[in-house]
Amino acid sequence: MAQKLLRFVSLDKAMPAKRGADERRHDFGEIYGEFEQAAAEAQAGRCSQCGIPFCQVHCPLGNNIPDWLKLTAEGRLEEAYEVAAATNNFPEICGRICPQDRLCEGNCVIEKGFESVSIGSIEKYITETAFAEGWVKPAAPPREREQSVGIIGAGPAGLAAAEQLRRKGYAVHVYDRYDRVGGLLVYGIPNFKLEKQIVARRHTLLEAGGITFHLNFEIGRDAGLAELRARHGAILIASGVYKARDIACPGVGLGNVVAALDYLIASNRKGLGDAVPAFDSGDLDAAGKHVVVIGGGDTAMDCVRTAVRQGAQSVRCLYRRDRENMPGSEREVRHAEEEGVEFVWLSAPEAFLGDDKVSHVRAHRMHLGVADSSGRQVPQPLEDSSFLLEADLVIKALGFDPEDVPALFGAPELSVTRWGTIKIDHRTMMTSLDGVFAAGDIVRGASLVVWGIRDGRDAAEQMHRYLMAKAAAEQAEAAE
Ligand SMILES: Cc1cc2nc3c(=O)[nH]c(=O)nc-3n(C[C@H](O)[C@H](O)[C@H](O)COP(=O)(O)OP(=O)(O)OC[C@H]3O[C@@H](n4cnc5c(N)ncnc54)[C@H](O)[C@@H]3O)c2cc1C
Ligand code: SF4
């Protein structure tokens, strides 16, 4: 039998076909195609099946990567899918949008000298094959339980928890203020990274498994937390972080200086066929404009690449640190550069200039000074280094903080940290309120989809334990 594994010595790393920048600049379709079966099997066969799989250690879900690579290399795809799905509710989503270069692939043992196995693309291939073959099934609990759970937020954390709890037979109700399921998967992350039908397909499956979604339902407006607690045996708060960080610069209030998420939501909604007056009026449309995006994270990368696709005249990204120290994925920077984005490293805005709308950004050069207590070098402005950039749309992508959840939910007794994230007991994932759990960005601060899924799964397990203990206590009381 031909050697199916350890092929990294003779076979180079390959990714699925990537569309050329000239083509993809003009549409919002995903930029990578899919592996053909032979290519997926061959690439999976590059795995060295090392003794300590650092890819697995550095995957937040602890995915059994070497096992599903081996099964793929052997053409046993249904089993590969079962292994992949055992630890991950949405492997096709992680395969597309995890920053693999910082997680599994970045820690692949053969990375040193041979380039890593293309883990993310193979995970996507396995799961897309499973969908095509009809192997992906809705939750089918062995028995129905009487207790119900309420989940606030239909993002990755809430959805992963919902599926895990439904599989155990609970009546699961998910509440979300948006009109679609997916949270930032739908309204934050652009199509060219994750097409919306991928998320909609999961929505359909979760509903088919018996999960009830209450959309356009905002906790704090349509019900308070107390009302929800009265309805359900346990509650999970997975409401994400949405308060945009601002920048203290003269002129920040000028027209066409906009928040990243407003800009991305408008673009995503437009793509979904919704009416978006602020886009149609041109305020949130980059077409024909000189665009300056401020920030260096994933959100900034999504903004610059969206602006390119909307037909901006020029797109620049201003970031106060250098390329090596940016929080965004290196892979995304490469994609953006290929698509024509100009990065202005070590630069920060001083002022936004213009009459009623912005016309220029005055920026200054920075250098990286001594490291602070977190170990990161602090950027400091260089004297007399100001320069002007033409800009008729400025997008602020400086990160997100939590909203005031206790006030919004009418629950002042809900404890939060000094950053406003919800405080939990990390062993039980319970908040300061009995039977109220929390997971995802609202606990960690802005993070990653894969961490949201992990937290949602962990919270579901803890909620299950809590509900079983509660049911046992009620039974014992009734028997007395
Ligand atoms: C632009 C952008 C790009 C990103 N790109 C990536 C990427 O490429 N890869 C990656 O791994 N991560 C990425 N992330 C991060 C990732 O999207 C988040 O870490 C993840 O979505 C967090 O999941 P969550 O379930 O905690 O919250 P969310 O996805 O934010 O979901 C929270 C849900 O709660 C709902 N909600 C909030 N308040 C209420 C309320 N009062 N009542 C009812 N419902 C409420 C919201 O409507 C939302 O649907 C990106 C984030 C952004 C903003
Ligand atoms: S979930 Fe993300 S980190 Fe884990 S194996 Fe998949 S792509 Fe890698």
Coordinates of C-alpha atoms and ligand atoms in Angstrom, one line a residue:
M1 CA 0.0 0.0 0.0
A2 CA 1.3 3.4 -0.9
Q3 CA 2.5 5.6 2.1
K4 CA -0.5 7.7 3.1
L5 CA 1.1 9.7 5.9
L6 CA 4.3 11.5 6.7
R7 CA 4.3 13.0 3.2
F8 CA 5.4 16.4 4.2
V9 CA 9.0 15.6 3.0
S10 CA 7.9 14.9 -0.6
L11 CA 4.7 17.1 -0.9
D12 CA 4.6 20.8 -0.4
K13 CA 1.8 22.5 1.5
A14 CA -1.1 23.5 -0.7
M15 CA -4.3 25.4 -0.1
P16 CA -7.5 25.2 -2.1
A17 CA -7.4 27.4 -5.2
K18 CA -7.5 31.0 -4.3
R19 CA -9.2 33.5 -6.6
G20 CA -7.0 36.1 -8.1
A21 CA -7.0 39.6 -6.4
D22 CA -8.2 41.2 -9.7
E23 CA -11.3 39.0 -9.7
R24 CA -12.1 39.0 -6.0
R25 CA -11.8 42.8 -5.6
H26 CA -15.1 43.1 -7.5
D27 CA -17.4 40.7 -5.5
F28 CA -18.0 39.5 -2.0
G29 CA -17.7 35.8 -2.7
E30 CA -15.3 33.7 -0.5
I31 CA -11.8 33.9 -1.8
Y32 CA -10.9 30.2 -1.5
G33 CA -12.4 27.3 -3.4
E34 CA -12.5 23.8 -2.0
F35 CA -10.1 20.9 -2.2
E36 CA -10.8 18.1 -4.6
Q37 CA -10.9 14.8 -2.9
A38 CA -7.4 13.7 -4.1
A39 CA -5.8 17.0 -3.0
A40 CA -7.5 16.9 0.4
E41 CA -6.3 13.3 1.0
A42 CA -2.8 14.1 -0.2
Q43 CA -2.6 17.2 2.0
A44 CA -3.9 15.4 5.0
G45 CA -1.2 12.8 4.4
R46 CA 1.4 15.4 5.1
C47 CA 0.7 15.0 8.8
S48 CA 3.6 13.5 10.7
Q49 CA 1.4 12.0 13.4
C50 CA 3.8 13.4 15.9
G51 CA 3.8 12.2 19.5
I52 CA 2.6 15.4 21.1
P53 CA 0.3 17.2 18.6
F54 CA 0.8 20.8 19.3
C55 CA -1.9 21.7 16.7
Q56 CA -4.4 20.0 19.1
V57 CA -2.9 21.7 22.1
H58 CA -3.2 25.1 20.5
C59 CA -6.7 24.5 19.1
P60 CA -9.1 26.1 21.7
L61 CA -11.5 23.1 21.1
G62 CA -8.8 20.5 21.6
N63 CA -9.8 19.1 18.2
N64 CA -8.4 15.6 17.5
I65 CA -6.7 16.9 14.4
P66 CA -4.1 14.1 13.8
D67 CA -7.0 11.6 14.0
W68 CA -9.2 13.3 11.4
L69 CA -6.2 14.0 9.2
K70 CA -5.3 10.3 9.2
L71 CA -8.9 9.3 8.4
T72 CA -9.0 11.8 5.6
A73 CA -5.7 10.5 4.2
E74 CA -7.2 7.0 4.2
G75 CA -10.4 8.2 2.4
R76 CA -12.5 7.4 5.5
L77 CA -14.4 10.8 5.4
E78 CA -17.5 9.9 7.3
E79 CA -15.4 8.8 10.3
A80 CA -13.2 11.9 9.9
Y81 CA -16.4 14.0 10.1
E82 CA -17.6 12.2 13.2
V83 CA -14.2 12.9 14.9
A84 CA -14.2 16.5 13.8
A85 CA -17.8 17.1 14.9
A86 CA -17.3 15.4 18.3
T87 CA -15.4 18.5 19.6
N88 CA -16.7 21.3 17.4
N89 CA -20.3 22.3 16.7
F90 CA -19.4 24.3 13.6
P91 CA -16.2 22.9 12.0
E92 CA -17.0 24.3 8.5
I93 CA -17.1 27.8 10.1
C94 CA -13.8 27.4 12.1
G95 CA -12.1 25.9 9.0
R96 CA -12.9 29.1 7.2
I97 CA -12.3 31.8 9.7
C98 CA -10.0 30.7 12.5
P99 CA -6.7 32.5 12.4
Q100 CA -5.0 29.2 11.9
D101 CA -1.6 30.8 11.6
R102 CA -1.8 31.7 15.3
L103 CA -3.6 28.5 16.4
C104 CA -3.4 25.0 15.1
E105 CA -1.3 25.5 11.9
G106 CA 1.1 28.0 13.6
N107 CA 2.0 25.3 16.1
C108 CA 2.2 22.3 13.7
V109 CA 5.5 20.5 14.3
I110 CA 6.4 20.3 10.6
E111 CA 5.9 24.0 10.3
K112 CA 9.6 24.4 11.1
G113 CA 11.1 24.0 7.7
F114 CA 8.3 22.3 5.8
E115 CA 5.2 24.5 6.3
S116 CA 2.3 23.3 8.3
V117 CA -0.5 20.9 7.2
S118 CA -3.4 22.9 5.8
I119 CA -5.6 22.0 8.8
G120 CA -8.3 24.6 8.4
S121 CA -9.0 23.9 4.8
I122 CA -9.1 20.2 5.4
E123 CA -11.6 20.7 8.3
K124 CA -13.8 22.7 5.9
Y125 CA -13.5 20.0 3.3
I126 CA -14.5 17.2 5.6
T127 CA -17.5 19.1 6.9
E128 CA -18.6 20.4 3.5
T129 CA -18.4 16.8 2.2
A130 CA -20.5 15.7 5.3
F131 CA -23.2 18.2 4.4
A132 CA -23.2 17.1 0.8
E133 CA -23.4 13.4 1.8
G134 CA -26.2 14.1 4.3
W135 CA -24.1 13.0 7.3
V136 CA -24.8 16.2 9.2
K137 CA -28.0 15.6 11.2
P138 CA -30.1 17.8 13.5
A139 CA -29.9 17.1 17.2
A140 CA -31.9 14.0 18.2
P141 CA -32.1 13.8 21.9
P142 CA -32.6 10.3 23.3
R143 CA -35.3 11.6 25.6
E144 CA -37.1 14.9 26.3
R145 CA -36.5 16.6 29.6
E146 CA -39.1 18.8 31.4
Q147 CA -36.7 21.6 32.1
S148 CA -36.1 24.5 29.7
V149 CA -33.1 26.9 29.2
G150 CA -33.1 30.4 27.9
I151 CA -30.1 31.6 25.9
I152 CA -29.5 35.3 25.3
G153 CA -27.6 35.7 22.1
A154 CA -27.5 33.7 18.9
G155 CA -23.8 34.1 18.2
P156 CA -21.4 31.2 18.1
A157 CA -21.3 30.9 22.0
G158 CA -25.1 30.9 22.3
L159 CA -25.6 28.5 19.4
A160 CA -22.9 26.0 20.5
A161 CA -24.5 25.9 24.0
A162 CA -28.0 25.6 22.5
E163 CA -27.0 22.6 20.4
Q164 CA -25.3 20.9 23.3
L165 CA -28.2 21.4 25.6
R166 CA -30.8 20.3 23.0
R167 CA -28.8 17.1 22.4
K168 CA -29.4 16.4 26.1
G169 CA -33.1 16.9 25.7
Y170 CA -33.8 20.3 27.2
A171 CA -36.3 22.6 25.7
V172 CA -34.0 25.3 24.4
H173 CA -35.1 28.9 23.7
V174 CA -32.7 31.4 22.1
Y175 CA -33.4 35.1 22.3
D176 CA -31.7 37.6 20.0
R177 CA -32.2 41.3 19.2
Y178 CA -31.2 40.8 15.6
D179 CA -33.5 39.5 12.9
R180 CA -31.1 36.7 11.9
V181 CA -29.3 33.9 13.7
G182 CA -25.5 34.1 13.9
G183 CA -24.4 37.3 15.7
L184 CA -21.2 38.6 14.4
L185 CA -20.9 35.6 12.0
V186 CA -23.7 37.3 10.0
Y187 CA -23.4 41.0 10.8
G188 CA -19.7 41.5 11.5
I189 CA -17.7 39.1 9.4
P190 CA -18.0 39.8 5.7
N191 CA -19.1 37.3 3.0
F192 CA -15.6 37.0 1.5
K193 CA -14.5 35.2 4.7
L194 CA -17.8 33.4 5.5
E195 CA -20.7 33.3 3.1
K196 CA -24.0 33.9 4.9
Q197 CA -25.7 30.7 3.6
I198 CA -23.1 28.7 5.6
V199 CA -24.6 30.3 8.8
A200 CA -28.2 30.0 7.6
R201 CA -27.7 26.3 6.9
R202 CA -26.8 25.9 10.6
H203 CA -29.8 27.9 11.7
T204 CA -32.1 25.6 9.7
L205 CA -30.4 22.5 11.2
L206 CA -30.7 23.9 14.8
E207 CA -34.3 24.7 14.3
A208 CA -34.9 21.2 12.8
G209 CA -33.3 19.8 16.0
G210 CA -36.1 21.5 18.0
I211 CA -34.4 24.7 19.2
T212 CA -36.9 27.7 19.4
F213 CA -35.5 31.0 18.2
H214 CA -37.1 34.3 19.4
L215 CA -35.7 36.9 17.0
N216 CA -36.1 40.7 17.2
F217 CA -36.3 40.0 20.9
E218 CA -34.1 42.3 23.0
I219 CA -33.5 41.6 26.6
G220 CA -34.0 44.9 28.4
R221 CA -36.7 46.0 25.9
D222 CA -39.0 43.0 25.4
A223 CA -38.2 41.3 28.7
G224 CA -35.9 41.8 31.7
L225 CA -33.5 39.2 33.0
A226 CA -35.8 38.5 35.9
E227 CA -38.7 37.6 33.6
L228 CA -36.5 35.2 31.7
R229 CA -35.2 33.6 34.9
A230 CA -38.9 33.0 35.9
R231 CA -39.5 31.3 32.5
H232 CA -36.5 28.9 32.4
G233 CA -34.6 26.6 34.7
A234 CA -31.3 28.2 33.7
I235 CA -30.1 31.1 31.6
L236 CA -27.0 31.7 29.5
I237 CA -25.9 35.2 28.7
A238 CA -23.9 35.1 25.4
S239 CA -24.6 38.6 24.2
G240 CA -21.2 39.6 22.9
V241 CA -19.5 43.0 23.1
Y242 CA -20.8 45.8 21.0
K243 CA -19.7 49.2 22.4
A244 CA -17.2 50.6 19.9
R245 CA -14.0 52.1 21.4
D246 CA -13.7 55.7 20.3
I247 CA -10.7 57.9 19.7
A248 CA -10.0 61.2 21.4
C249 CA -9.0 63.4 18.4
P250 CA -10.1 66.8 17.3
G251 CA -12.7 66.4 14.5
V252 CA -13.9 63.0 15.5
G253 CA -17.5 64.2 15.3
L254 CA -17.2 65.2 11.6
G255 CA -19.5 63.6 9.1
N256 CA -18.2 60.4 7.4
V257 CA -16.1 59.4 10.5
V258 CA -17.9 56.2 11.3
A259 CA -17.7 53.2 13.6
A260 CA -16.5 49.9 12.0
L261 CA -19.4 47.8 13.0
D262 CA -21.9 50.3 11.6
Y263 CA -20.1 50.2 8.4
L264 CA -19.8 46.4 8.3
I265 CA -23.4 45.8 9.3
A266 CA -24.6 48.1 6.6
S267 CA -22.5 46.3 4.0
N268 CA -23.6 42.8 5.2
R269 CA -27.3 43.9 5.3
K270 CA -27.0 45.3 1.8
G271 CA -25.5 41.9 0.7
L272 CA -28.5 40.2 2.3
G273 CA -30.9 42.3 0.3
D274 CA -32.1 44.4 3.3
A275 CA -33.1 48.1 2.9
V276 CA -30.2 50.2 4.3
P277 CA -30.9 53.9 3.9
A278 CA -27.5 54.9 5.4
F279 CA -25.8 52.9 2.7
D280 CA -28.0 54.1 -0.2
S281 CA -27.4 57.7 0.9
G282 CA -23.7 57.1 0.5
D283 CA -22.8 57.7 4.1
L284 CA -21.8 54.1 4.7
D285 CA -20.7 53.3 1.2
A286 CA -17.1 53.6 0.2
A287 CA -17.7 53.7 -3.6
G288 CA -15.5 56.4 -5.2
K289 CA -14.1 57.5 -1.8
H290 CA -10.6 57.8 -0.3
V291 CA -11.0 55.6 2.7
V292 CA -8.8 55.6 5.8
V293 CA -9.3 52.8 8.3
I294 CA -7.8 53.2 11.8
G295 CA -6.8 50.0 13.6
G296 CA -4.8 46.8 13.1
G297 CA -7.2 44.0 14.2
D298 CA -9.4 41.6 12.3
T299 CA -12.2 44.2 12.2
A300 CA -9.9 46.7 10.5
M301 CA -8.9 44.1 8.0
D302 CA -12.5 43.4 7.2
C303 CA -13.2 47.1 6.7
V304 CA -10.4 47.7 4.3
R305 CA -11.3 44.7 2.2
T306 CA -14.9 45.6 2.2
A307 CA -14.0 49.2 1.0
V308 CA -12.0 47.7 -1.8
R309 CA -15.0 45.7 -2.9
Q310 CA -17.3 48.6 -2.7
G311 CA -15.2 50.4 -5.3
A312 CA -13.2 52.9 -3.1
Q313 CA -10.7 55.1 -4.9
S314 CA -8.0 54.4 -2.4
V315 CA -7.9 52.4 0.8
R316 CA -5.3 53.0 3.6
C317 CA -5.0 51.3 6.9
L318 CA -3.4 53.4 9.7
Y319 CA -1.9 51.4 12.5
R320 CA 0.2 52.7 15.4
R321 CA 2.4 49.7 15.7
D322 CA 4.3 47.8 13.0
R323 CA 3.4 44.7 11.0
E324 CA 5.0 42.3 13.5
N325 CA 3.0 43.7 16.4
M326 CA -0.4 44.0 14.9
P327 CA -3.2 41.9 16.5
G328 CA -4.8 40.9 13.1
S329 CA -3.9 37.8 11.3
E330 CA -0.9 38.0 9.0
R331 CA -2.8 36.0 6.4
E332 CA -5.5 38.7 6.3
V333 CA -2.9 41.5 5.9
R334 CA -1.5 39.6 2.9
H335 CA -4.9 39.2 1.3
A336 CA -5.6 42.9 1.9
E337 CA -2.3 43.9 0.3
E338 CA -2.9 41.7 -2.7
E339 CA -6.3 43.5 -3.1
G340 CA -4.6 46.9 -3.2
V341 CA -4.8 48.1 0.4
E342 CA -1.9 50.3 1.5
F343 CA -0.7 49.9 5.1
V344 CA 0.7 52.9 6.9
W345 CA 2.5 51.3 9.8
L346 CA 3.7 53.1 12.9
S347 CA 1.2 56.0 12.4
A348 CA -1.7 57.3 14.3
P349 CA -4.3 60.1 13.7
E350 CA -3.7 63.5 15.3
A351 CA -6.9 65.2 13.9
F352 CA -9.7 64.8 11.4
L353 CA -10.0 67.8 9.2
G354 CA -12.9 69.1 7.2
D355 CA -15.9 71.4 7.2
D356 CA -19.0 69.4 8.0
K357 CA -17.6 66.1 6.6
V358 CA -14.1 64.8 6.9
S359 CA -11.7 65.6 4.0
H360 CA -8.3 64.7 5.5
V361 CA -6.6 62.9 8.3
R362 CA -3.6 64.5 9.9
A363 CA -1.5 61.8 11.3
H364 CA 1.9 61.5 12.9
R365 CA 4.6 58.8 12.9
M366 CA 5.1 56.6 15.9
H367 CA 8.0 54.5 17.3
L368 CA 7.8 51.6 19.6
G369 CA 9.1 52.5 23.1
V370 CA 9.7 50.4 26.1
A371 CA 7.4 47.6 27.0
D372 CA 4.6 48.1 29.5
S373 CA 3.4 45.7 32.2
S374 CA 1.7 43.5 29.5
G375 CA 5.0 43.1 27.7
R376 CA 4.0 45.0 24.6
Q377 CA 6.1 48.0 23.4
V378 CA 4.2 51.2 23.8
P379 CA 3.9 53.3 20.6
Q380 CA 5.0 56.9 21.1
P381 CA 4.7 59.8 18.6
L382 CA 7.8 61.1 16.9
E383 CA 8.2 64.9 17.1
D384 CA 7.5 66.9 13.9
S385 CA 6.4 63.9 11.9
S386 CA 2.9 65.0 10.9
F387 CA 1.6 64.2 7.5
L388 CA -1.8 64.6 5.7
L389 CA -3.9 61.8 4.1
E390 CA -6.8 62.5 1.8
A391 CA -9.9 60.9 3.3
D392 CA -13.6 61.3 2.6
L393 CA -14.5 58.2 4.7
V394 CA -12.8 57.4 8.0
I395 CA -13.6 54.1 9.7
K396 CA -12.7 53.7 13.3
A397 CA -11.8 50.0 14.1
L398 CA -10.3 50.3 17.5
G399 CA -12.0 47.4 19.3
F400 CA -15.1 46.8 21.4
D401 CA -16.1 47.0 25.0
P402 CA -19.1 45.5 26.7
E403 CA -22.3 47.4 27.1
D404 CA -23.6 48.1 30.6
V405 CA -25.3 44.6 30.8
P406 CA -26.6 44.9 34.4
A407 CA -28.3 48.2 33.6
L408 CA -29.6 47.0 30.2
F409 CA -31.0 43.8 31.6
G410 CA -32.5 45.5 34.6
A411 CA -30.3 43.3 36.9
P412 CA -28.0 45.5 39.0
E413 CA -27.1 42.5 41.1
L414 CA -25.3 40.9 38.2
S415 CA -21.6 41.3 38.9
V416 CA -19.2 42.6 36.3
T417 CA -15.4 43.0 36.2
R418 CA -13.7 46.4 36.1
W419 CA -13.8 46.1 32.2
G420 CA -17.5 45.6 32.3
T421 CA -17.3 41.9 31.2
I422 CA -19.6 39.6 33.1
K423 CA -17.9 38.0 36.1
I424 CA -18.2 34.2 36.3
D425 CA -16.9 31.5 38.6
H426 CA -14.6 29.9 36.0
R427 CA -15.1 26.5 37.4
T428 CA -18.9 26.5 37.2
M429 CA -19.3 29.3 34.6
M430 CA -22.1 30.7 36.8
T431 CA -22.5 34.5 37.3
S432 CA -23.3 36.1 40.6
L433 CA -26.9 35.1 40.0
D434 CA -28.0 31.6 40.8
G435 CA -28.8 29.6 37.6
V436 CA -27.5 32.4 35.3
F437 CA -24.4 31.5 33.3
A438 CA -22.3 33.5 30.8
A439 CA -20.0 32.6 27.9
G440 CA -18.2 34.1 24.9
D441 CA -17.1 37.6 24.3
I442 CA -19.2 39.0 27.1
V443 CA -17.0 37.1 29.5
R444 CA -13.6 37.2 27.6
G445 CA -13.9 40.5 25.9
A446 CA -13.6 40.6 22.1
S447 CA -12.1 37.3 21.1
L448 CA -12.6 34.6 18.5
V449 CA -15.4 32.4 17.2
V450 CA -13.6 29.3 18.2
W451 CA -13.3 30.5 21.8
G452 CA -17.0 31.3 21.7
I453 CA -17.8 27.8 20.7
R454 CA -15.5 26.4 23.4
D455 CA -17.1 28.5 26.1
G456 CA -20.6 27.7 24.9
R457 CA -19.9 24.0 25.1
D458 CA -18.3 24.3 28.5
A459 CA -21.3 26.5 29.8
A460 CA -23.8 23.9 28.4
E461 CA -22.0 21.2 30.4
Q462 CA -22.2 23.2 33.6
M463 CA -25.8 24.2 33.0
H464 CA -26.6 20.5 32.6
R465 CA -25.0 19.7 35.9
Y466 CA -26.8 22.5 37.6
L467 CA -30.2 21.5 36.2
M468 CA -29.7 17.9 37.1
A469 CA -28.8 18.9 40.7
K470 CA -31.9 21.2 40.8
A471 CA -34.2 18.4 39.5
A472 CA -32.8 15.9 42.0
A473 CA -33.3 18.4 44.9
E474 CA -36.9 19.1 43.7
Q475 CA -37.6 15.4 43.6
A476 CA -36.2 14.8 47.0
E477 CA -38.2 17.7 48.4
A478 CA -41.4 16.3 46.8
A479 CA -40.7 12.8 48.3
E480 CA -40.4 14.2 51.8
Ligands
LIG1 C1 -15.7 42.5 12.1 C2 -15.3 41.3 12.9 C3 -14.6 40.3 12.3 C4 -14.3 39.2 13.0 N1 -13.5 38.2 12.4 C5 -13.3 37.1 13.0 C6 -12.6 36.1 12.4 O1 -12.2 36.2 11.2 N2 -12.3 34.9 13.1 C7 -12.7 34.8 14.4 O2 -12.5 33.7 15.0 N3 -13.4 35.8 15.0 C8 -13.6 36.9 14.4 N4 -14.3 37.9 15.0 C9 -14.7 37.8 16.5 C10 -15.9 36.9 16.6 O3 -16.9 37.3 15.7 C11 -16.5 37.0 18.0 O4 -15.4 36.6 18.9 C12 -17.6 36.0 18.2 O5 -18.6 36.2 17.3 C13 -18.1 36.1 19.6 O6 -19.2 35.2 19.8 P1 -20.4 35.5 20.9 O7 -21.4 34.4 20.6 O8 -19.8 35.7 22.2 O9 -21.0 36.9 20.5 P2 -21.7 37.5 19.2 O10 -21.2 36.8 18.0 O11 -21.4 39.0 19.3 O12 -23.2 37.2 19.4 C14 -23.9 37.9 20.4 C15 -25.4 37.9 20.1 O13 -26.1 38.4 21.2 C16 -27.1 39.3 20.7 N5 -27.5 40.2 21.8 C17 -26.7 41.2 22.3 N6 -27.4 41.9 23.3 C18 -28.7 41.3 23.3 C19 -29.8 41.6 24.0 N7 -29.9 42.6 24.9 N8 -31.0 40.9 23.8 C20 -31.0 39.9 22.9 N9 -29.9 39.6 22.1 C21 -28.7 40.3 22.3 C22 -26.5 39.9 19.5 O14 -27.5 40.4 18.7 C23 -25.7 38.8 18.9 O15 -26.5 38.1 17.9 C24 -14.6 39.1 14.4 C25 -15.3 40.1 15.0 C26 -15.7 41.2 14.3 C27 -16.4 42.3 14.9
SF4_2 S1 -11.1 24.9 15.2 FE1 -9.7 26.5 14.5 S2 -7.9 26.2 15.7 FE2 -9.1 24.3 15.9 S3 -8.4 22.9 14.3 FE3 -10.1 24.0 13.4 S4 -9.2 25.8 12.4 FE4 -7.6 25.0 13.8

